[in-house]
Amino acid sequence: MAAAFAAGVLNAMAGGGSFLTFPALVFTGIAPITANATSAVAVSPGYLGSALGFQAELARLPRRLLVQEGLICALGGLLGAAALLVTPAKLFSAVVPWLLLFATGLFAIAPRLLARRQNSATHPLARQLGLLVVAIYGGYFNGGLGILLMALYTLSGERDLHTANALKNLNSLVLSLLSVMAFAWAGAIAWPQALLMMLAATIGGFFGARLARKLPTTVVRSVVILTGVVMAGVFFGRG
């Protein structure tokens, strides 16, 4: 429960909460695949708490955009969960640290890239395709999902960090709910552990969202970058 609470806080601010819940589950004896699915269940309600904490930012966005991107994330979450259930996780684990480093690097240099683009924005189709790819990844393995979404939204024209954070949390909630439904249908979840961690992650997500809104943008950005580097290092170490 302590790991889940901290994961909820971290997901609200930067992403990467699964790197707390997944090892905690494995440490208690849960098999890796089951731990991965259970970890996804554990952190998913935390996204709800985080999204609620960013209601003001979400209310300022067009409803059509929210619905459109929500549907894309729902589809991606289902596809990613299906991939996890039918393929060995090791096939994807080798790519994860490089993907995280790439996403973290993009997020770190995003302000300079945006400044050079002189207020131009990524084509909506490119943003949607990128969102689908990230959603599939999130449904397959939740670790680092927040980093990828933050990088995507920053590079696609979301200049306000809190708005990008709000979109990240809302769409993480959508794709996680769909992937969790697939895991539950396949019987891949350790429910006693999942239920306790869901409660703690929800509370952590709500407090994390409030904290993220109060902190200066530079602090939140530093947390995102540091989290991405640490997570990539963890995966390189596992390899």
PDB file of N, CA, C and O in Angstrom, residues 7-8 10-11 14-22 35-47 77 80-81 84 92 96 100 134-149 168-169 171-177 179-180 183 231 235:
ATOM      1  N   ALA A   7       3.264   5.591  -5.748  1.00  0.00           N
ATOM      2  CA  ALA A   7       3.089   5.474  -7.191  1.00  0.00           C
ATOM      3  C   ALA A   7       2.008   6.430  -7.681  1.00  0.00           C
ATOM      4  O   ALA A   7       2.142   7.032  -8.746  1.00  0.00           O
ATOM      5  N   GLY A   8       0.935   6.581  -6.918  1.00  0.00           N
ATOM      6  CA  GLY A   8      -0.117   7.521  -7.286  1.00  0.00           C
ATOM      7  C   GLY A   8       0.394   8.947  -7.321  1.00  0.00           C
ATOM      8  O   GLY A   8       0.078   9.715  -8.230  1.00  0.00           O
ATOM      9  N   LEU A  10       3.576   9.885  -7.758  1.00  0.00           N
ATOM     10  CA  LEU A  10       4.546   9.999  -8.841  1.00  0.00           C
ATOM     11  C   LEU A  10       3.860  10.047 -10.200  1.00  0.00           C
ATOM     12  O   LEU A  10       4.241  10.831 -11.071  1.00  0.00           O
ATOM     13  N   ASN A  11       2.833   9.222 -10.392  1.00  0.00           N
ATOM     14  CA  ASN A  11       2.116   9.226 -11.671  1.00  0.00           C
ATOM     15  C   ASN A  11       1.448  10.561 -11.935  1.00  0.00           C
ATOM     16  O   ASN A  11       1.374  11.022 -13.077  1.00  0.00           O
ATOM     17  N   ALA A  14       4.714  12.930 -12.705  1.00  0.00           N
ATOM     18  CA  ALA A  14       5.681  12.663 -13.761  1.00  0.00           C
ATOM     19  C   ALA A  14       5.458  11.345 -14.476  1.00  0.00           C
ATOM     20  O   ALA A  14       5.897  11.167 -15.595  1.00  0.00           O
ATOM     21  N   GLY A  15       4.779  10.397 -13.867  1.00  0.00           N
ATOM     22  CA  GLY A  15       4.678   9.055 -14.415  1.00  0.00           C
ATOM     23  C   GLY A  15       5.727   8.145 -13.804  1.00  0.00           C
ATOM     24  O   GLY A  15       6.647   8.599 -13.119  1.00  0.00           O
ATOM     25  N   GLY A  16       5.615   6.858 -14.060  1.00  0.00           N
ATOM     26  CA  GLY A  16       6.599   5.904 -13.558  1.00  0.00           C
ATOM     27  C   GLY A  16       6.214   5.226 -12.276  1.00  0.00           C
ATOM     28  O   GLY A  16       7.049   4.550 -11.663  1.00  0.00           O
ATOM     29  N   GLY A  17       4.968   5.349 -11.847  1.00  0.00           N
ATOM     30  CA  GLY A  17       4.558   4.722 -10.602  1.00  0.00           C
ATOM     31  C   GLY A  17       4.642   3.213 -10.613  1.00  0.00           C
ATOM     32  O   GLY A  17       4.820   2.582  -9.568  1.00  0.00           O
ATOM     33  N   SER A  18       4.548   2.608 -11.805  1.00  0.00           N
ATOM     34  CA  SER A  18       4.634   1.154 -11.895  1.00  0.00           C
ATOM     35  C   SER A  18       5.993   0.627 -11.450  1.00  0.00           C
ATOM     36  O   SER A  18       6.114  -0.554 -11.107  1.00  0.00           O
ATOM     37  N   PHE A  19       7.008   1.485 -11.474  1.00  0.00           N
ATOM     38  CA  PHE A  19       8.320   1.053 -11.017  1.00  0.00           C
ATOM     39  C   PHE A  19       8.397   0.946  -9.496  1.00  0.00           C
ATOM     40  O   PHE A  19       9.414   0.519  -8.959  1.00  0.00           O
ATOM     41  N   LEU A  20       7.340   1.336  -8.837  1.00  0.00           N
ATOM     42  CA  LEU A  20       7.229   1.111  -7.399  1.00  0.00           C
ATOM     43  C   LEU A  20       6.310  -0.059  -7.105  1.00  0.00           C
ATOM     44  O   LEU A  20       6.615  -0.899  -6.267  1.00  0.00           O
ATOM     45  N   THR A  21       5.175  -0.132  -7.814  1.00  0.00           N
ATOM     46  CA  THR A  21       4.210  -1.205  -7.542  1.00  0.00           C
ATOM     47  C   THR A  21       4.669  -2.551  -8.085  1.00  0.00           C
ATOM     48  O   THR A  21       4.492  -3.574  -7.428  1.00  0.00           O
ATOM     49  N   PHE A  22       5.253  -2.562  -9.279  1.00  0.00           N
ATOM     50  CA  PHE A  22       5.685  -3.831  -9.869  1.00  0.00           C
ATOM     51  C   PHE A  22       6.750  -4.535  -9.030  1.00  0.00           C
ATOM     52  O   PHE A  22       6.602  -5.711  -8.687  1.00  0.00           O
ATOM     53  N   ALA A  35       2.263  -9.988 -11.751  1.00  0.00           N
ATOM     54  CA  ALA A  35       2.630  -8.735 -11.088  1.00  0.00           C
ATOM     55  C   ALA A  35       2.461  -7.555 -12.035  1.00  0.00           C
ATOM     56  O   ALA A  35       2.017  -6.474 -11.618  1.00  0.00           O
ATOM     57  N   ASN A  36       2.791  -7.755 -13.294  1.00  0.00           N
ATOM     58  CA  ASN A  36       2.639  -6.690 -14.279  1.00  0.00           C
ATOM     59  C   ASN A  36       1.168  -6.305 -14.444  1.00  0.00           C
ATOM     60  O   ASN A  36       0.813  -5.124 -14.444  1.00  0.00           O
ATOM     61  N   ALA A  37       0.316  -7.310 -14.585  1.00  0.00           N
ATOM     62  CA  ALA A  37      -1.120  -7.049 -14.738  1.00  0.00           C
ATOM     63  C   ALA A  37      -1.702  -6.444 -13.463  1.00  0.00           C
ATOM     64  O   ALA A  37      -2.501  -5.501 -13.510  1.00  0.00           O
ATOM     65  N   THR A  38      -1.303  -6.977 -12.309  1.00  0.00           N
ATOM     66  CA  THR A  38      -1.812  -6.463 -11.038  1.00  0.00           C
ATOM     67  C   THR A  38      -1.339  -5.048 -10.792  1.00  0.00           C
ATOM     68  O   THR A  38      -2.082  -4.202 -10.260  1.00  0.00           O
ATOM     69  N   SER A  39      -0.115  -4.749 -11.185  1.00  0.00           N
ATOM     70  CA  SER A  39       0.413  -3.398 -11.044  1.00  0.00           C
ATOM     71  C   SER A  39      -0.399  -2.409 -11.873  1.00  0.00           C
ATOM     72  O   SER A  39      -0.689  -1.292 -11.429  1.00  0.00           O
ATOM     73  N   ALA A  40      -0.789  -2.827 -13.084  1.00  0.00           N
ATOM     74  CA  ALA A  40      -1.611  -1.963 -13.932  1.00  0.00           C
ATOM     75  C   ALA A  40      -2.953  -1.676 -13.274  1.00  0.00           C
ATOM     76  O   ALA A  40      -3.471  -0.551 -13.327  1.00  0.00           O
ATOM     77  N   VAL A  41      -3.522  -2.697 -12.629  1.00  0.00           N
ATOM     78  CA  VAL A  41      -4.784  -2.511 -11.915  1.00  0.00           C
ATOM     79  C   VAL A  41      -4.578  -1.574 -10.728  1.00  0.00           C
ATOM     80  O   VAL A  41      -5.402  -0.688 -10.459  1.00  0.00           O
ATOM     81  N   ALA A  42      -3.487  -1.754 -10.023  1.00  0.00           N
ATOM     82  CA  ALA A  42      -3.234  -0.999  -8.795  1.00  0.00           C
ATOM     83  C   ALA A  42      -3.120   0.499  -9.051  1.00  0.00           C
ATOM     84  O   ALA A  42      -3.629   1.308  -8.277  1.00  0.00           O
ATOM     85  N   VAL A  43      -2.450   0.881 -10.134  1.00  0.00           N
ATOM     86  CA  VAL A  43      -2.217   2.311 -10.372  1.00  0.00           C
ATOM     87  C   VAL A  43      -3.336   2.978 -11.162  1.00  0.00           C
ATOM     88  O   VAL A  43      -3.405   4.213 -11.206  1.00  0.00           O
ATOM     89  N   SER A  44      -4.205   2.185 -11.792  1.00  0.00           N
ATOM     90  CA  SER A  44      -5.233   2.786 -12.654  1.00  0.00           C
ATOM     91  C   SER A  44      -6.168   3.735 -11.916  1.00  0.00           C
ATOM     92  O   SER A  44      -6.493   4.811 -12.447  1.00  0.00           O
ATOM     93  N   PRO A  45      -6.637   3.437 -10.688  1.00  0.00           N
ATOM     94  CA  PRO A  45      -7.501   4.415 -10.010  1.00  0.00           C
ATOM     95  C   PRO A  45      -6.758   5.689  -9.626  1.00  0.00           C
ATOM     96  O   PRO A  45      -7.381   6.734  -9.455  1.00  0.00           O
ATOM     97  N   GLY A  46      -5.444   5.584  -9.479  1.00  0.00           N
ATOM     98  CA  GLY A  46      -4.660   6.774  -9.175  1.00  0.00           C
ATOM     99  C   GLY A  46      -4.791   7.812 -10.267  1.00  0.00           C
ATOM    100  O   GLY A  46      -4.751   9.016 -10.019  1.00  0.00           O
ATOM    101  N   TYR A  47      -4.953   7.345 -11.525  1.00  0.00           N
ATOM    102  CA  TYR A  47      -5.160   8.274 -12.625  1.00  0.00           C
ATOM    103  C   TYR A  47      -6.477   9.030 -12.465  1.00  0.00           C
ATOM    104  O   TYR A  47      -6.599  10.183 -12.877  1.00  0.00           O
ATOM    105  N   GLY A  77      -5.126   0.798 -25.484  1.00  0.00           N
ATOM    106  CA  GLY A  77      -5.043   0.021 -24.256  1.00  0.00           C
ATOM    107  C   GLY A  77      -5.454  -1.426 -24.463  1.00  0.00           C
ATOM    108  O   GLY A  77      -4.812  -2.350 -23.947  1.00  0.00           O
ATOM    109  N   GLY A  80      -2.715  -3.227 -26.575  1.00  0.00           N
ATOM    110  CA  GLY A  80      -1.516  -3.495 -25.783  1.00  0.00           C
ATOM    111  C   GLY A  80      -1.737  -4.611 -24.787  1.00  0.00           C
ATOM    112  O   GLY A  80      -0.860  -5.468 -24.604  1.00  0.00           O
ATOM    113  N   ALA A  81      -2.890  -4.634 -24.136  1.00  0.00           N
ATOM    114  CA  ALA A  81      -3.189  -5.697 -23.182  1.00  0.00           C
ATOM    115  C   ALA A  81      -3.270  -7.044 -23.879  1.00  0.00           C
ATOM    116  O   ALA A  81      -2.781  -8.055 -23.366  1.00  0.00           O
ATOM    117  N   LEU A  84       0.196  -8.301 -24.509  1.00  0.00           N
ATOM    118  CA  LEU A  84       0.847  -8.823 -23.308  1.00  0.00           C
ATOM    119  C   LEU A  84       0.377 -10.242 -23.007  1.00  0.00           C
ATOM    120  O   LEU A  84       1.164 -11.093 -22.590  1.00  0.00           O
ATOM    121  N   PHE A  92       9.663  -7.552 -25.381  1.00  0.00           N
ATOM    122  CA  PHE A  92       9.521  -6.103 -25.356  1.00  0.00           C
ATOM    123  C   PHE A  92      10.439  -5.435 -24.343  1.00  0.00           C
ATOM    124  O   PHE A  92      10.810  -4.285 -24.497  1.00  0.00           O
ATOM    125  N   VAL A  96      12.478  -1.372 -23.863  1.00  0.00           N
ATOM    126  CA  VAL A  96      11.941  -0.396 -22.917  1.00  0.00           C
ATOM    127  C   VAL A  96      12.960   0.662 -22.483  1.00  0.00           C
ATOM    128  O   VAL A  96      12.657   1.858 -22.530  1.00  0.00           O
ATOM    129  N   LEU A 100      12.497   4.685 -23.162  1.00  0.00           N
ATOM    130  CA  LEU A 100      12.393   5.642 -22.066  1.00  0.00           C
ATOM    131  C   LEU A 100      13.435   6.755 -22.192  1.00  0.00           C
ATOM    132  O   LEU A 100      13.135   7.935 -21.960  1.00  0.00           O
ATOM    133  N   VAL A 134       1.663   5.127 -28.205  1.00  0.00           N
ATOM    134  CA  VAL A 134       1.941   5.227 -26.770  1.00  0.00           C
ATOM    135  C   VAL A 134       0.889   4.461 -25.964  1.00  0.00           C
ATOM    136  O   VAL A 134       1.206   3.808 -24.966  1.00  0.00           O
ATOM    137  N   ALA A 135      -0.371   4.527 -26.399  1.00  0.00           N
ATOM    138  CA  ALA A 135      -1.439   3.815 -25.700  1.00  0.00           C
ATOM    139  C   ALA A 135      -1.251   2.304 -25.781  1.00  0.00           C
ATOM    140  O   ALA A 135      -1.504   1.589 -24.815  1.00  0.00           O
ATOM    141  N   ILE A 136      -0.806   1.820 -26.930  1.00  0.00           N
ATOM    142  CA  ILE A 136      -0.529   0.383 -27.067  1.00  0.00           C
ATOM    143  C   ILE A 136       0.583  -0.019 -26.109  1.00  0.00           C
ATOM    144  O   ILE A 136       0.503  -1.045 -25.428  1.00  0.00           O
ATOM    145  N   TYR A 137       1.622   0.805 -26.058  1.00  0.00           N
ATOM    146  CA  TYR A 137       2.705   0.551 -25.109  1.00  0.00           C
ATOM    147  C   TYR A 137       2.179   0.539 -23.675  1.00  0.00           C
ATOM    148  O   TYR A 137       2.518  -0.325 -22.877  1.00  0.00           O
ATOM    149  N   GLY A 138       1.329   1.513 -23.347  1.00  0.00           N
ATOM    150  CA  GLY A 138       0.789   1.593 -21.993  1.00  0.00           C
ATOM    151  C   GLY A 138      -0.067   0.402 -21.632  1.00  0.00           C
ATOM    152  O   GLY A 138      -0.063  -0.040 -20.482  1.00  0.00           O
ATOM    153  N   GLY A 139      -0.812  -0.131 -22.596  1.00  0.00           N
ATOM    154  CA  GLY A 139      -1.604  -1.318 -22.327  1.00  0.00           C
ATOM    155  C   GLY A 139      -0.751  -2.555 -22.161  1.00  0.00           C
ATOM    156  O   GLY A 139      -1.110  -3.483 -21.423  1.00  0.00           O
ATOM    157  N   TYR A 140       0.403  -2.557 -22.822  1.00  0.00           N
ATOM    158  CA  TYR A 140       1.309  -3.710 -22.743  1.00  0.00           C
ATOM    159  C   TYR A 140       2.153  -3.680 -21.483  1.00  0.00           C
ATOM    160  O   TYR A 140       2.277  -4.665 -20.768  1.00  0.00           O
ATOM    161  N   PHE A 141       2.760  -2.532 -21.220  1.00  0.00           N
ATOM    162  CA  PHE A 141       3.593  -2.379 -20.028  1.00  0.00           C
ATOM    163  C   PHE A 141       3.482  -0.947 -19.551  1.00  0.00           C
ATOM    164  O   PHE A 141       3.912  -0.038 -20.237  1.00  0.00           O
ATOM    165  N   ASN A 142       2.909  -0.755 -18.397  1.00  0.00           N
ATOM    166  CA  ASN A 142       2.537   0.582 -17.929  1.00  0.00           C
ATOM    167  C   ASN A 142       3.719   1.455 -17.540  1.00  0.00           C
ATOM    168  O   ASN A 142       3.603   2.676 -17.494  1.00  0.00           O
ATOM    169  N   GLY A 143       4.858   0.844 -17.255  1.00  0.00           N
ATOM    170  CA  GLY A 143       6.018   1.595 -16.786  1.00  0.00           C
ATOM    171  C   GLY A 143       6.489   2.632 -17.799  1.00  0.00           C
ATOM    172  O   GLY A 143       6.751   2.327 -18.959  1.00  0.00           O
ATOM    173  N   GLY A 144       6.592   3.871 -17.368  1.00  0.00           N
ATOM    174  CA  GLY A 144       7.070   4.927 -18.234  1.00  0.00           C
ATOM    175  C   GLY A 144       6.000   5.550 -19.112  1.00  0.00           C
ATOM    176  O   GLY A 144       6.302   6.424 -19.928  1.00  0.00           O
ATOM    177  N   LEU A 145       4.749   5.136 -18.945  1.00  0.00           N
ATOM    178  CA  LEU A 145       3.661   5.675 -19.759  1.00  0.00           C
ATOM    179  C   LEU A 145       3.555   7.194 -19.618  1.00  0.00           C
ATOM    180  O   LEU A 145       3.392   7.909 -20.610  1.00  0.00           O
ATOM    181  N   GLY A 146       3.666   7.686 -18.398  1.00  0.00           N
ATOM    182  CA  GLY A 146       3.555   9.119 -18.177  1.00  0.00           C
ATOM    183  C   GLY A 146       4.642   9.908 -18.884  1.00  0.00           C
ATOM    184  O   GLY A 146       4.384  10.985 -19.428  1.00  0.00           O
ATOM    185  N   ILE A 147       5.859   9.369 -18.886  1.00  0.00           N
ATOM    186  CA  ILE A 147       6.973  10.034 -19.567  1.00  0.00           C
ATOM    187  C   ILE A 147       6.664  10.175 -21.051  1.00  0.00           C
ATOM    188  O   ILE A 147       6.843  11.236 -21.653  1.00  0.00           O
ATOM    189  N   LEU A 148       6.199   9.096 -21.673  1.00  0.00           N
ATOM    190  CA  LEU A 148       5.918   9.115 -23.105  1.00  0.00           C
ATOM    191  C   LEU A 148       4.775  10.071 -23.443  1.00  0.00           C
ATOM    192  O   LEU A 148       4.841  10.803 -24.432  1.00  0.00           O
ATOM    193  N   LEU A 149       3.734  10.054 -22.629  1.00  0.00           N
ATOM    194  CA  LEU A 149       2.607  10.943 -22.886  1.00  0.00           C
ATOM    195  C   LEU A 149       3.002  12.412 -22.712  1.00  0.00           C
ATOM    196  O   LEU A 149       2.600  13.275 -23.494  1.00  0.00           O
ATOM    197  N   LYS A 168      -2.388  13.881 -19.854  1.00  0.00           N
ATOM    198  CA  LYS A 168      -1.665  12.632 -19.554  1.00  0.00           C
ATOM    199  C   LYS A 168      -2.446  11.781 -18.567  1.00  0.00           C
ATOM    200  O   LYS A 168      -2.625  10.570 -18.766  1.00  0.00           O
ATOM    201  N   ASN A 169      -2.921  12.382 -17.499  1.00  0.00           N
ATOM    202  CA  ASN A 169      -3.622  11.625 -16.464  1.00  0.00           C
ATOM    203  C   ASN A 169      -4.980  11.116 -16.945  1.00  0.00           C
ATOM    204  O   ASN A 169      -5.369   9.976 -16.660  1.00  0.00           O
ATOM    205  N   ASN A 171      -6.003  10.446 -20.090  1.00  0.00           N
ATOM    206  CA  ASN A 171      -5.871   9.393 -21.088  1.00  0.00           C
ATOM    207  C   ASN A 171      -5.182   8.147 -20.531  1.00  0.00           C
ATOM    208  O   ASN A 171      -5.438   7.037 -21.003  1.00  0.00           O
ATOM    209  N   SER A 172      -4.339   8.327 -19.528  1.00  0.00           N
ATOM    210  CA  SER A 172      -3.776   7.166 -18.832  1.00  0.00           C
ATOM    211  C   SER A 172      -4.891   6.392 -18.138  1.00  0.00           C
ATOM    212  O   SER A 172      -4.893   5.154 -18.126  1.00  0.00           O
ATOM    213  N   LEU A 173      -5.846   7.119 -17.566  1.00  0.00           N
ATOM    214  CA  LEU A 173      -6.991   6.481 -16.913  1.00  0.00           C
ATOM    215  C   LEU A 173      -7.797   5.673 -17.917  1.00  0.00           C
ATOM    216  O   LEU A 173      -8.148   4.513 -17.663  1.00  0.00           O
ATOM    217  N   VAL A 174      -8.074   6.250 -19.076  1.00  0.00           N
ATOM    218  CA  VAL A 174      -8.891   5.578 -20.087  1.00  0.00           C
ATOM    219  C   VAL A 174      -8.233   4.295 -20.576  1.00  0.00           C
ATOM    220  O   VAL A 174      -8.849   3.220 -20.581  1.00  0.00           O
ATOM    221  N   LEU A 175      -6.981   4.386 -20.987  1.00  0.00           N
ATOM    222  CA  LEU A 175      -6.331   3.193 -21.541  1.00  0.00           C
ATOM    223  C   LEU A 175      -6.079   2.143 -20.470  1.00  0.00           C
ATOM    224  O   LEU A 175      -6.137   0.944 -20.747  1.00  0.00           O
ATOM    225  N   SER A 176      -5.829   2.588 -19.231  1.00  0.00           N
ATOM    226  CA  SER A 176      -5.621   1.636 -18.145  1.00  0.00           C
ATOM    227  C   SER A 176      -6.896   0.870 -17.830  1.00  0.00           C
ATOM    228  O   SER A 176      -6.859  -0.344 -17.574  1.00  0.00           O
ATOM    229  N   LEU A 177      -8.037   1.552 -17.843  1.00  0.00           N
ATOM    230  CA  LEU A 177      -9.305   0.881 -17.561  1.00  0.00           C
ATOM    231  C   LEU A 177      -9.588  -0.217 -18.582  1.00  0.00           C
ATOM    232  O   LEU A 177     -10.024  -1.317 -18.235  1.00  0.00           O
ATOM    233  N   SER A 179      -7.335  -1.815 -20.518  1.00  0.00           N
ATOM    234  CA  SER A 179      -6.367  -2.900 -20.378  1.00  0.00           C
ATOM    235  C   SER A 179      -6.651  -3.737 -19.138  1.00  0.00           C
ATOM    236  O   SER A 179      -6.511  -4.965 -19.156  1.00  0.00           O
ATOM    237  N   VAL A 180      -7.099  -3.088 -18.070  1.00  0.00           N
ATOM    238  CA  VAL A 180      -7.451  -3.816 -16.843  1.00  0.00           C
ATOM    239  C   VAL A 180      -8.618  -4.762 -17.095  1.00  0.00           C
ATOM    240  O   VAL A 180      -8.647  -5.896 -16.594  1.00  0.00           O
ATOM    241  N   PHE A 183      -7.173  -7.783 -18.704  1.00  0.00           N
ATOM    242  CA  PHE A 183      -6.440  -8.605 -17.750  1.00  0.00           C
ATOM    243  C   PHE A 183      -7.398  -9.374 -16.844  1.00  0.00           C
ATOM    244  O   PHE A 183      -7.162 -10.541 -16.521  1.00  0.00           O
ATOM    245  N   MET A 231      14.300   5.349 -14.334  1.00  0.00           N
ATOM    246  CA  MET A 231      13.581   4.178 -14.830  1.00  0.00           C
ATOM    247  C   MET A 231      14.359   3.476 -15.920  1.00  0.00           C
ATOM    248  O   MET A 231      14.421   2.251 -15.982  1.00  0.00           O
ATOM    249  N   PHE A 235      15.857  -0.490 -15.939  1.00  0.00           N
ATOM    250  CA  PHE A 235      15.657  -1.493 -16.973  1.00  0.00           C
ATOM    251  C   PHE A 235      16.972  -1.965 -17.566  1.00  0.00           C
ATOM    252  O   PHE A 235      17.135  -3.141 -17.892  1.00  0.00           O
TER     253      PHE A 235
END
